[in-house]
Amino acid sequence: MPAEPARSVQTTWLYTLGSIVFFFGFLDLVVALSMLEAYLRTDDVVTAVLVVLMLVASAMQLRYCWFLRVGRGGGLPNPWWTAALVAPASVVWVLGLFSQADALAAAVPLWAAASLIACLLPKPQRRLVLLVGLITVIAHPMLATAVTGEQFVFGRTSDTWMIAIFAAMLPVMLLTSMWWWEVVVQLDRHRRTAAELAVTQERLRFASDLHDIQGHHLQVISLKSELAERMLEIDPAAARELVHETRLIAKQALEETRSLVAGYRHVAFDDELENAREVLTASGAECTLRLGPSPADALVQSALASVVREATTNILRHSEATTVTIQLTTTAELTELAIVNDGIQVTDASAPGPAVGAAVSRAPGSGLAGLRERLAAVGGTIETATDASGARFELRATVPVGARVAA
């Protein structure tokens, strides 16, 4: 379900709508008072009817303002609403030709209706509607003069100047208000998208960390349990020690999982290297650490620690390694972590099977994919390679020094 706009956005719309309604209400009030003054001066029935229709047209204008929420070019509402807006304004425009009120005032309702409709149309139609509206305003005093015989004099009263200025500002005010409202809506949409992306990234990070912890510890627990089972009869003391270590590892996995859930887990690079050496040695492999200076960036250390953990888990799970080399090199340009192991099973060329003469194919797991994403977050990359015999596997992680960390 899409997120609701923020409360501040709703408030901005109410402020924008209030400004538009106030502008329309003020202009319509000036026009209505001008017509009322003409009626009181002349007792003209047509002018009296104009005052009533002017109030009806003003009410429709104020109601139509709510549809501006869709923004510029958002399309017209139900045609009946547009007809209800234009109808009283058109009647005022026609009756104004036979009234003794100010001819310019009688043209304002139709101009206001055209301005409102233009805001909801695409740019070409918007210009056309405003042009037609402007022509009807200019033509009205000329036609009124032709009908009544009374010469129209612009600026004869102060009301004429006020009505002309406000009428000219009407479309400008509407379009700028709509532009401002659209900017607010767009910013709110971007804010919600950024929030959804942040939640998604956090879910991926959590899944990756959980995979690292559970996969690694469960693999070690399985290995030590298997060793303890084999040594139970020949060396009960050693088996008891392995069971004890298994219990401690299970306890550590539980604590790290709890810390992960709490969001306080931090991967210690040095501890991961030492754990990897200990576990690989326990599995029967000769593990050699060749360590240069560690990177200073804590995020880079955390990412490389994840690489060590995932690589160790993969070696235990997918190989019968006898030698493993972990080498860390840090120069002025980059930090490079290389983990090399042997013991990759090779398919006999004479044996039946799909991968004849090649290393056993391994489907790309989620662990390496997660590591690539984690290294990419600190500007690094991961490469894997198998030698010509297919028995030696190398994983190489490279992180440029001073790489910009992705947000």
Short mmCIF file of C-alpha atoms in Angstrom, two decimals:
data_model
loop_
_atom_site.label_atom_id
_atom_site.label_comp_id
_atom_site.label_asym_id
_atom_site.label_seq_id
_atom_site.Cartn_x
_atom_site.Cartn_y
_atom_site.Cartn_z
CA MET A 1 0.00 0.00 0.00
CA PRO A 2 1.57 3.35 -0.98
CA ALA A 3 2.54 5.59 1.88
CA GLU A 4 0.33 8.53 2.68
CA PRO A 5 1.70 12.04 2.11
CA ALA A 6 3.30 13.62 5.12
CA ARG A 7 1.24 15.86 7.34
CA SER A 8 3.33 18.86 6.30
CA VAL A 9 2.36 18.23 2.66
CA GLN A 10 -1.33 18.29 3.55
CA THR A 11 -0.74 21.53 5.43
CA THR A 12 1.05 23.01 2.41
CA TRP A 13 -1.92 22.16 0.20
CA LEU A 14 -4.36 23.75 2.63
CA TYR A 15 -2.17 26.88 2.69
CA THR A 16 -2.01 26.96 -1.11
CA LEU A 17 -5.75 26.38 -1.45
CA GLY A 18 -6.46 29.05 1.14
CA SER A 19 -4.36 31.59 -0.77
CA ILE A 20 -6.15 30.83 -4.03
CA VAL A 21 -9.60 30.96 -2.42
CA PHE A 22 -8.76 34.26 -0.76
CA PHE A 23 -7.62 35.77 -4.07
CA PHE A 24 -10.77 34.61 -5.89
CA GLY A 25 -13.00 35.65 -3.03
CA PHE A 26 -11.48 39.13 -2.89
CA LEU A 27 -11.78 39.65 -6.66
CA ASP A 28 -15.37 38.37 -6.74
CA LEU A 29 -16.26 40.62 -3.78
CA VAL A 30 -14.94 43.70 -5.58
CA VAL A 31 -16.86 42.75 -8.74
CA ALA A 32 -20.07 42.05 -6.80
CA LEU A 33 -19.81 45.35 -4.90
CA SER A 34 -19.25 47.18 -8.17
CA MET A 35 -22.42 45.63 -9.62
CA LEU A 36 -24.35 46.31 -6.40
CA GLU A 37 -23.31 49.95 -6.51
CA ALA A 38 -24.55 50.18 -10.10
CA TYR A 39 -27.88 48.62 -9.08
CA LEU A 40 -28.36 51.01 -6.18
CA ARG A 41 -27.60 53.89 -8.50
CA THR A 42 -29.90 52.83 -11.33
CA ASP A 43 -32.46 50.31 -9.93
CA ASP A 44 -31.81 48.27 -13.04
CA VAL A 45 -33.40 44.78 -12.78
CA VAL A 46 -30.81 43.21 -15.09
CA THR A 47 -28.04 44.52 -12.83
CA ALA A 48 -29.81 43.02 -9.79
CA VAL A 49 -29.93 39.65 -11.52
CA LEU A 50 -26.25 40.07 -12.33
CA VAL A 51 -25.42 40.47 -8.62
CA VAL A 52 -27.18 37.20 -7.77
CA LEU A 53 -25.58 35.32 -10.65
CA MET A 54 -22.22 36.77 -9.69
CA LEU A 55 -22.56 35.20 -6.23
CA VAL A 56 -23.46 31.85 -7.81
CA ALA A 57 -20.47 32.08 -10.17
CA SER A 58 -18.20 32.95 -7.23
CA ALA A 59 -19.40 29.91 -5.25
CA MET A 60 -18.65 27.63 -8.21
CA GLN A 61 -15.20 29.14 -8.62
CA LEU A 62 -14.35 28.49 -4.98
CA ARG A 63 -15.58 24.90 -5.21
CA TYR A 64 -13.64 24.30 -8.44
CA CYS A 65 -10.41 25.39 -6.73
CA TRP A 66 -10.28 22.04 -4.91
CA PHE A 67 -9.68 20.23 -8.24
CA LEU A 68 -6.41 22.14 -8.66
CA ARG A 69 -4.85 19.61 -6.31
CA VAL A 70 -3.98 17.37 -9.28
CA GLY A 71 -1.61 20.12 -10.48
CA ARG A 72 -1.00 21.69 -13.86
CA GLY A 73 -2.05 19.48 -16.74
CA GLY A 74 -3.71 17.00 -14.41
CA GLY A 75 -6.88 16.80 -16.44
CA LEU A 76 -10.34 18.20 -15.95
CA PRO A 77 -12.74 16.81 -13.32
CA ASN A 78 -16.20 15.51 -14.18
CA PRO A 79 -17.55 17.55 -17.16
CA TRP A 80 -20.57 18.51 -15.07
CA TRP A 81 -18.35 20.42 -12.68
CA THR A 82 -16.77 22.33 -15.57
CA ALA A 83 -20.22 23.03 -17.03
CA ALA A 84 -21.40 24.27 -13.61
CA LEU A 85 -18.40 26.58 -13.49
CA VAL A 86 -18.82 28.03 -16.97
CA ALA A 87 -22.64 28.31 -17.10
CA PRO A 88 -23.27 31.13 -14.54
CA ALA A 89 -20.16 32.98 -15.71
CA SER A 90 -21.41 32.85 -19.31
CA VAL A 91 -24.85 34.14 -18.29
CA VAL A 92 -23.21 37.03 -16.41
CA TRP A 93 -21.12 37.80 -19.50
CA VAL A 94 -24.24 37.87 -21.76
CA LEU A 95 -26.49 39.83 -19.37
CA GLY A 96 -23.66 42.26 -18.79
CA LEU A 97 -24.11 43.43 -22.37
CA PHE A 98 -27.56 44.80 -21.40
CA SER A 99 -26.73 46.09 -17.93
CA GLN A 100 -25.73 49.52 -16.75
CA ALA A 101 -22.99 48.05 -14.55
CA ASP A 102 -19.32 48.25 -15.42
CA ALA A 103 -18.84 46.23 -18.62
CA LEU A 104 -15.40 45.03 -17.51
CA ALA A 105 -16.80 43.65 -14.22
CA ALA A 106 -19.35 41.52 -16.07
CA ALA A 107 -16.53 39.88 -18.06
CA VAL A 108 -14.50 38.87 -15.00
CA PRO A 109 -16.42 35.67 -14.00
CA LEU A 110 -15.87 34.09 -17.43
CA TRP A 111 -12.18 35.11 -17.32
CA ALA A 112 -11.85 33.54 -13.85
CA ALA A 113 -13.48 30.33 -15.09
CA ALA A 114 -11.10 30.20 -18.07
CA SER A 115 -8.11 30.68 -15.76
CA LEU A 116 -9.22 27.81 -13.52
CA ILE A 117 -9.81 25.45 -16.43
CA ALA A 118 -6.50 26.41 -18.06
CA CYS A 119 -4.58 25.26 -14.96
CA LEU A 120 -5.84 21.71 -15.44
CA LEU A 121 -5.00 21.45 -19.14
CA PRO A 122 -1.72 20.63 -20.93
CA LYS A 123 0.35 23.62 -22.02
CA PRO A 124 -0.93 24.01 -25.63
CA GLN A 125 -4.61 23.81 -24.60
CA ARG A 126 -3.86 26.03 -21.62
CA ARG A 127 -2.58 28.83 -23.84
CA LEU A 128 -5.55 28.47 -26.16
CA VAL A 129 -8.09 28.69 -23.33
CA LEU A 130 -6.38 31.76 -21.86
CA LEU A 131 -6.26 33.40 -25.28
CA VAL A 132 -9.97 32.80 -25.84
CA GLY A 133 -10.72 34.08 -22.33
CA LEU A 134 -8.67 37.22 -22.95
CA ILE A 135 -10.51 37.88 -26.21
CA THR A 136 -13.90 37.57 -24.47
CA VAL A 137 -12.78 40.10 -21.83
CA ILE A 138 -11.57 42.63 -24.42
CA ALA A 139 -14.61 42.11 -26.64
CA HIS A 140 -17.16 42.55 -23.85
CA PRO A 141 -16.88 46.38 -23.42
CA MET A 142 -16.99 46.81 -27.21
CA LEU A 143 -20.11 44.67 -27.56
CA ALA A 144 -21.72 46.37 -24.54
CA THR A 145 -21.13 49.73 -26.18
CA ALA A 146 -22.71 48.46 -29.37
CA VAL A 147 -25.76 47.10 -27.50
CA THR A 148 -26.43 49.88 -24.97
CA GLY A 149 -24.93 52.80 -26.90
CA GLU A 150 -23.08 53.90 -23.80
CA GLN A 151 -19.40 54.55 -24.44
CA PHE A 152 -17.07 52.48 -22.22
CA VAL A 153 -14.37 54.58 -20.58
CA PHE A 154 -11.60 52.62 -18.92
CA GLY A 155 -10.60 53.91 -15.51
CA ARG A 156 -13.66 56.02 -14.99
CA THR A 157 -13.88 54.63 -11.46
CA SER A 158 -11.24 53.24 -9.09
CA ASP A 159 -13.01 49.87 -9.16
CA THR A 160 -12.15 49.44 -12.82
CA TRP A 161 -8.43 49.76 -12.16
CA MET A 162 -8.57 47.33 -9.23
CA ILE A 163 -10.62 44.79 -11.17
CA ALA A 164 -8.30 45.03 -14.17
CA ILE A 165 -5.13 44.57 -12.11
CA PHE A 166 -6.47 41.61 -10.13
CA ALA A 167 -7.91 40.00 -13.25
CA ALA A 168 -4.55 40.31 -15.02
CA MET A 169 -2.76 38.75 -12.04
CA LEU A 170 -5.25 35.89 -11.75
CA PRO A 171 -3.64 33.32 -14.14
CA VAL A 172 -0.15 34.27 -12.97
CA MET A 173 -1.11 33.65 -9.36
CA LEU A 174 -2.79 30.35 -10.20
CA LEU A 175 0.07 28.94 -12.27
CA THR A 176 2.78 29.93 -9.79
CA SER A 177 0.75 28.45 -6.94
CA MET A 178 0.33 25.20 -8.91
CA TRP A 179 4.06 25.13 -9.67
CA TRP A 180 4.83 25.51 -5.98
CA TRP A 181 2.36 22.79 -5.05
CA GLU A 182 3.83 20.38 -7.62
CA VAL A 183 7.35 20.97 -6.25
CA VAL A 184 6.15 20.08 -2.75
CA VAL A 185 4.40 16.92 -4.01
CA GLN A 186 7.49 15.87 -5.99
CA LEU A 187 9.77 16.38 -3.01
CA ASP A 188 7.42 14.36 -0.80
CA ARG A 189 7.35 11.56 -3.40
CA HIS A 190 11.16 11.50 -3.48
CA ARG A 191 11.27 11.46 0.30
CA ARG A 192 9.00 8.43 0.45
CA THR A 193 11.00 6.64 -2.26
CA ALA A 194 14.24 7.29 -0.38
CA ALA A 195 12.67 5.93 2.81
CA GLU A 196 11.52 2.75 1.04
CA LEU A 197 14.99 2.25 -0.45
CA ALA A 198 16.58 2.68 2.95
CA VAL A 199 14.29 0.02 4.39
CA THR A 200 15.11 -2.35 1.52
CA GLN A 201 18.84 -1.82 1.93
CA GLU A 202 18.59 -2.45 5.64
CA ARG A 203 16.72 -5.71 5.00
CA LEU A 204 19.42 -6.84 2.56
CA ARG A 205 22.15 -5.93 5.02
CA PHE A 206 20.41 -7.83 7.78
CA ALA A 207 19.93 -10.90 5.55
CA SER A 208 23.58 -10.81 4.53
CA ASP A 209 24.81 -10.54 8.12
CA LEU A 210 22.48 -13.32 9.23
CA HIS A 211 23.75 -15.53 6.41
CA ASP A 212 27.34 -14.82 7.44
CA ILE A 213 26.78 -15.64 11.09
CA GLN A 214 24.55 -18.68 10.78
CA GLY A 215 26.35 -20.19 7.78
CA HIS A 216 29.80 -19.86 9.28
CA HIS A 217 29.02 -21.02 12.79
CA LEU A 218 26.81 -23.90 11.70
CA GLN A 219 29.53 -25.12 9.38
CA VAL A 220 32.12 -25.03 12.19
CA ILE A 221 29.72 -26.73 14.60
CA SER A 222 29.11 -29.46 12.05
CA LEU A 223 32.84 -29.96 11.53
CA LYS A 224 33.72 -30.13 15.21
CA SER A 225 30.78 -32.41 15.98
CA GLU A 226 31.91 -34.78 13.27
CA LEU A 227 35.46 -34.79 14.65
CA ALA A 228 34.18 -35.37 18.18
CA GLU A 229 32.09 -38.31 16.98
CA ARG A 230 35.11 -39.90 15.32
CA MET A 231 37.37 -39.40 18.36
CA LEU A 232 34.82 -40.46 20.94
CA GLU A 233 36.17 -44.02 21.20
CA ILE A 234 39.86 -43.50 20.47
CA ASP A 235 40.41 -40.31 22.49
CA PRO A 236 37.48 -39.45 24.79
CA ALA A 237 39.32 -36.48 26.29
CA ALA A 238 39.88 -34.84 22.91
CA ALA A 239 36.29 -35.59 21.95
CA ARG A 240 35.10 -33.97 25.18
CA GLU A 241 37.18 -30.90 24.36
CA LEU A 242 35.66 -30.69 20.87
CA VAL A 243 32.16 -30.94 22.31
CA HIS A 244 33.05 -28.16 24.72
CA GLU A 245 34.31 -25.98 21.84
CA THR A 246 31.15 -26.78 19.89
CA ARG A 247 29.05 -25.58 22.78
CA LEU A 248 31.05 -22.36 23.01
CA ILE A 249 30.70 -21.74 19.26
CA ALA A 250 26.94 -22.34 19.47
CA LYS A 251 26.80 -19.88 22.36
CA GLN A 252 28.82 -17.33 20.36
CA ALA A 253 26.50 -17.77 17.37
CA LEU A 254 23.52 -17.15 19.61
CA GLU A 255 25.08 -14.01 21.08
CA GLU A 256 26.05 -12.64 17.66
CA THR A 257 22.57 -13.31 16.34
CA ARG A 258 21.10 -11.41 19.26
CA SER A 259 23.56 -8.56 18.67
CA LEU A 260 22.66 -8.53 14.99
CA VAL A 261 18.98 -8.24 15.83
CA ALA A 262 19.78 -5.42 18.22
CA GLY A 263 21.82 -3.73 15.50
CA TYR A 264 25.01 -3.55 17.58
CA ARG A 265 27.10 -6.21 15.91
CA HIS A 266 30.52 -5.13 14.63
CA VAL A 267 32.86 -7.50 12.82
CA ALA A 268 36.43 -7.49 14.18
CA PHE A 269 38.82 -8.09 11.28
CA ASP A 270 41.70 -9.43 13.38
CA ASP A 271 39.39 -11.81 15.25
CA GLU A 272 37.98 -13.14 11.98
CA LEU A 273 41.47 -13.83 10.63
CA GLU A 274 42.45 -15.69 13.79
CA ASN A 275 39.17 -17.62 13.85
CA ALA A 276 39.66 -18.62 10.23
CA ARG A 277 43.17 -19.90 10.92
CA GLU A 278 41.98 -21.85 13.96
CA VAL A 279 39.01 -23.45 12.23
CA LEU A 280 40.87 -24.36 9.06
CA THR A 281 43.68 -25.87 11.10
CA ALA A 282 41.16 -27.90 13.09
CA SER A 283 39.75 -29.23 9.82
CA GLY A 284 43.18 -30.59 8.86
CA ALA A 285 44.36 -27.81 6.55
CA GLU A 286 47.60 -25.93 6.92
CA CYS A 287 46.56 -22.29 7.15
CA THR A 288 49.14 -19.57 6.56
CA LEU A 289 48.49 -15.91 7.35
CA ARG A 290 50.58 -13.30 5.55
CA LEU A 291 49.31 -10.06 6.94
CA GLY A 292 50.39 -6.58 6.06
CA PRO A 293 48.97 -3.42 7.67
CA SER A 294 45.21 -3.50 8.16
CA PRO A 295 43.10 -0.79 6.49
CA ALA A 296 42.25 2.13 8.74
CA ASP A 297 38.63 2.45 7.62
CA ALA A 298 36.32 0.54 9.98
CA LEU A 299 33.79 -0.12 7.21
CA VAL A 300 36.49 -1.60 4.98
CA GLN A 301 37.66 -3.80 7.86
CA SER A 302 34.10 -4.99 8.42
CA ALA A 303 33.67 -5.80 4.72
CA LEU A 304 36.97 -7.70 4.54
CA ALA A 305 36.10 -9.58 7.73
CA SER A 306 32.93 -10.76 6.00
CA VAL A 307 35.05 -11.94 3.07
CA VAL A 308 37.26 -13.98 5.41
CA ARG A 309 34.25 -15.54 7.09
CA GLU A 310 32.45 -16.40 3.86
CA ALA A 311 35.61 -17.78 2.23
CA THR A 312 36.33 -19.95 5.28
CA THR A 313 32.81 -21.32 5.23
CA ASN A 314 33.06 -22.13 1.52
CA ILE A 315 36.40 -23.90 1.97
CA LEU A 316 34.97 -26.07 4.73
CA ARG A 317 31.82 -26.80 2.76
CA HIS A 318 33.04 -27.24 -0.81
CA SER A 319 36.63 -28.49 -0.65
CA GLU A 320 39.02 -30.91 1.00
CA ALA A 321 41.71 -28.31 1.39
CA THR A 322 45.11 -29.22 2.78
CA THR A 323 46.69 -25.80 2.40
CA VAL A 324 45.09 -22.39 2.71
CA THR A 325 46.88 -19.06 2.38
CA ILE A 326 45.36 -15.77 3.51
CA GLN A 327 47.35 -12.75 2.41
CA LEU A 328 46.58 -9.12 3.21
CA THR A 329 48.48 -6.41 1.34
CA THR A 330 47.96 -2.70 1.83
CA THR A 331 49.65 -0.10 -0.37
CA ALA A 332 49.12 3.60 -0.83
CA GLU A 333 46.51 2.90 -3.52
CA LEU A 334 44.60 -0.19 -2.37
CA THR A 335 44.07 -2.96 0.12
CA GLU A 336 44.02 -6.48 -1.28
CA LEU A 337 42.94 -9.65 0.49
CA ALA A 338 43.73 -12.95 -1.28
CA ILE A 339 42.54 -16.32 0.01
CA VAL A 340 43.91 -19.35 -1.84
CA ASN A 341 43.12 -22.99 -1.15
CA ASP A 342 43.56 -26.34 -2.79
CA GLY A 343 41.42 -29.46 -2.45
CA ILE A 344 38.83 -28.58 -5.08
CA GLN A 345 37.35 -31.84 -6.34
CA VAL A 346 38.07 -32.53 -10.02
CA THR A 347 35.85 -34.77 -12.10
CA ASP A 348 37.56 -37.76 -13.67
CA ALA A 349 37.52 -37.48 -17.45
CA SER A 350 36.54 -41.12 -17.74
CA ALA A 351 33.74 -40.87 -15.25
CA PRO A 352 30.21 -40.26 -16.45
CA GLY A 353 28.84 -36.85 -15.71
CA PRO A 354 28.14 -33.55 -17.31
CA ALA A 355 31.39 -31.76 -16.36
CA VAL A 356 33.96 -33.99 -18.00
CA GLY A 357 37.54 -32.89 -17.48
CA ALA A 358 36.63 -29.77 -15.68
CA ALA A 359 36.32 -28.69 -12.13
CA VAL A 360 33.10 -29.52 -10.48
CA SER A 361 30.75 -26.72 -11.26
CA ARG A 362 29.40 -24.77 -8.34
CA ALA A 363 26.28 -22.79 -8.59
CA PRO A 364 26.82 -19.20 -7.55
CA GLY A 365 25.52 -18.98 -4.00
CA SER A 366 24.02 -16.03 -2.24
CA GLY A 367 27.13 -15.69 -0.08
CA LEU A 368 29.41 -14.45 -2.87
CA ALA A 369 26.65 -12.25 -4.25
CA GLY A 370 26.21 -10.71 -0.81
CA LEU A 371 29.97 -10.17 -0.52
CA ARG A 372 30.07 -8.39 -3.88
CA GLU A 373 27.34 -6.02 -2.73
CA ARG A 374 29.12 -5.40 0.56
CA LEU A 375 32.47 -4.74 -1.16
CA ALA A 376 30.75 -2.49 -3.70
CA ALA A 377 29.42 -0.39 -0.82
CA VAL A 378 33.01 0.52 0.09
CA GLY A 379 34.16 0.82 -3.52
CA GLY A 380 35.74 -2.64 -3.69
CA THR A 381 35.47 -5.67 -5.95
CA ILE A 382 35.75 -9.44 -5.66
CA GLU A 383 37.31 -11.79 -8.20
CA THR A 384 37.47 -15.57 -8.18
CA ALA A 385 39.69 -17.85 -10.24
CA THR A 386 40.56 -21.53 -10.59
CA ASP A 387 43.93 -22.68 -11.90
CA ALA A 388 44.40 -24.88 -14.95
CA SER A 389 44.20 -28.13 -12.96
CA GLY A 390 40.92 -27.03 -11.46
CA ALA A 391 42.04 -27.98 -7.94
CA ARG A 392 43.27 -24.61 -6.71
CA PHE A 393 40.80 -21.81 -6.00
CA GLU A 394 41.56 -18.17 -5.34
CA LEU A 395 39.30 -15.43 -4.02
CA ARG A 396 40.67 -11.90 -4.24
CA ALA A 397 39.01 -8.83 -2.70
CA THR A 398 40.34 -5.38 -3.59
CA VAL A 399 39.37 -2.07 -2.00
CA PRO A 400 40.93 1.23 -3.13
CA VAL A 401 42.33 3.30 -0.28
CA GLY A 402 40.19 6.33 0.38
CA ALA A 403 37.33 4.99 -1.76
CA ARG A 404 34.11 6.85 -1.28
CA VAL A 405 31.63 4.84 0.74
CA ALA A 406 28.23 4.51 -0.87
CA ALA A 407 25.40 6.03 1.10
#
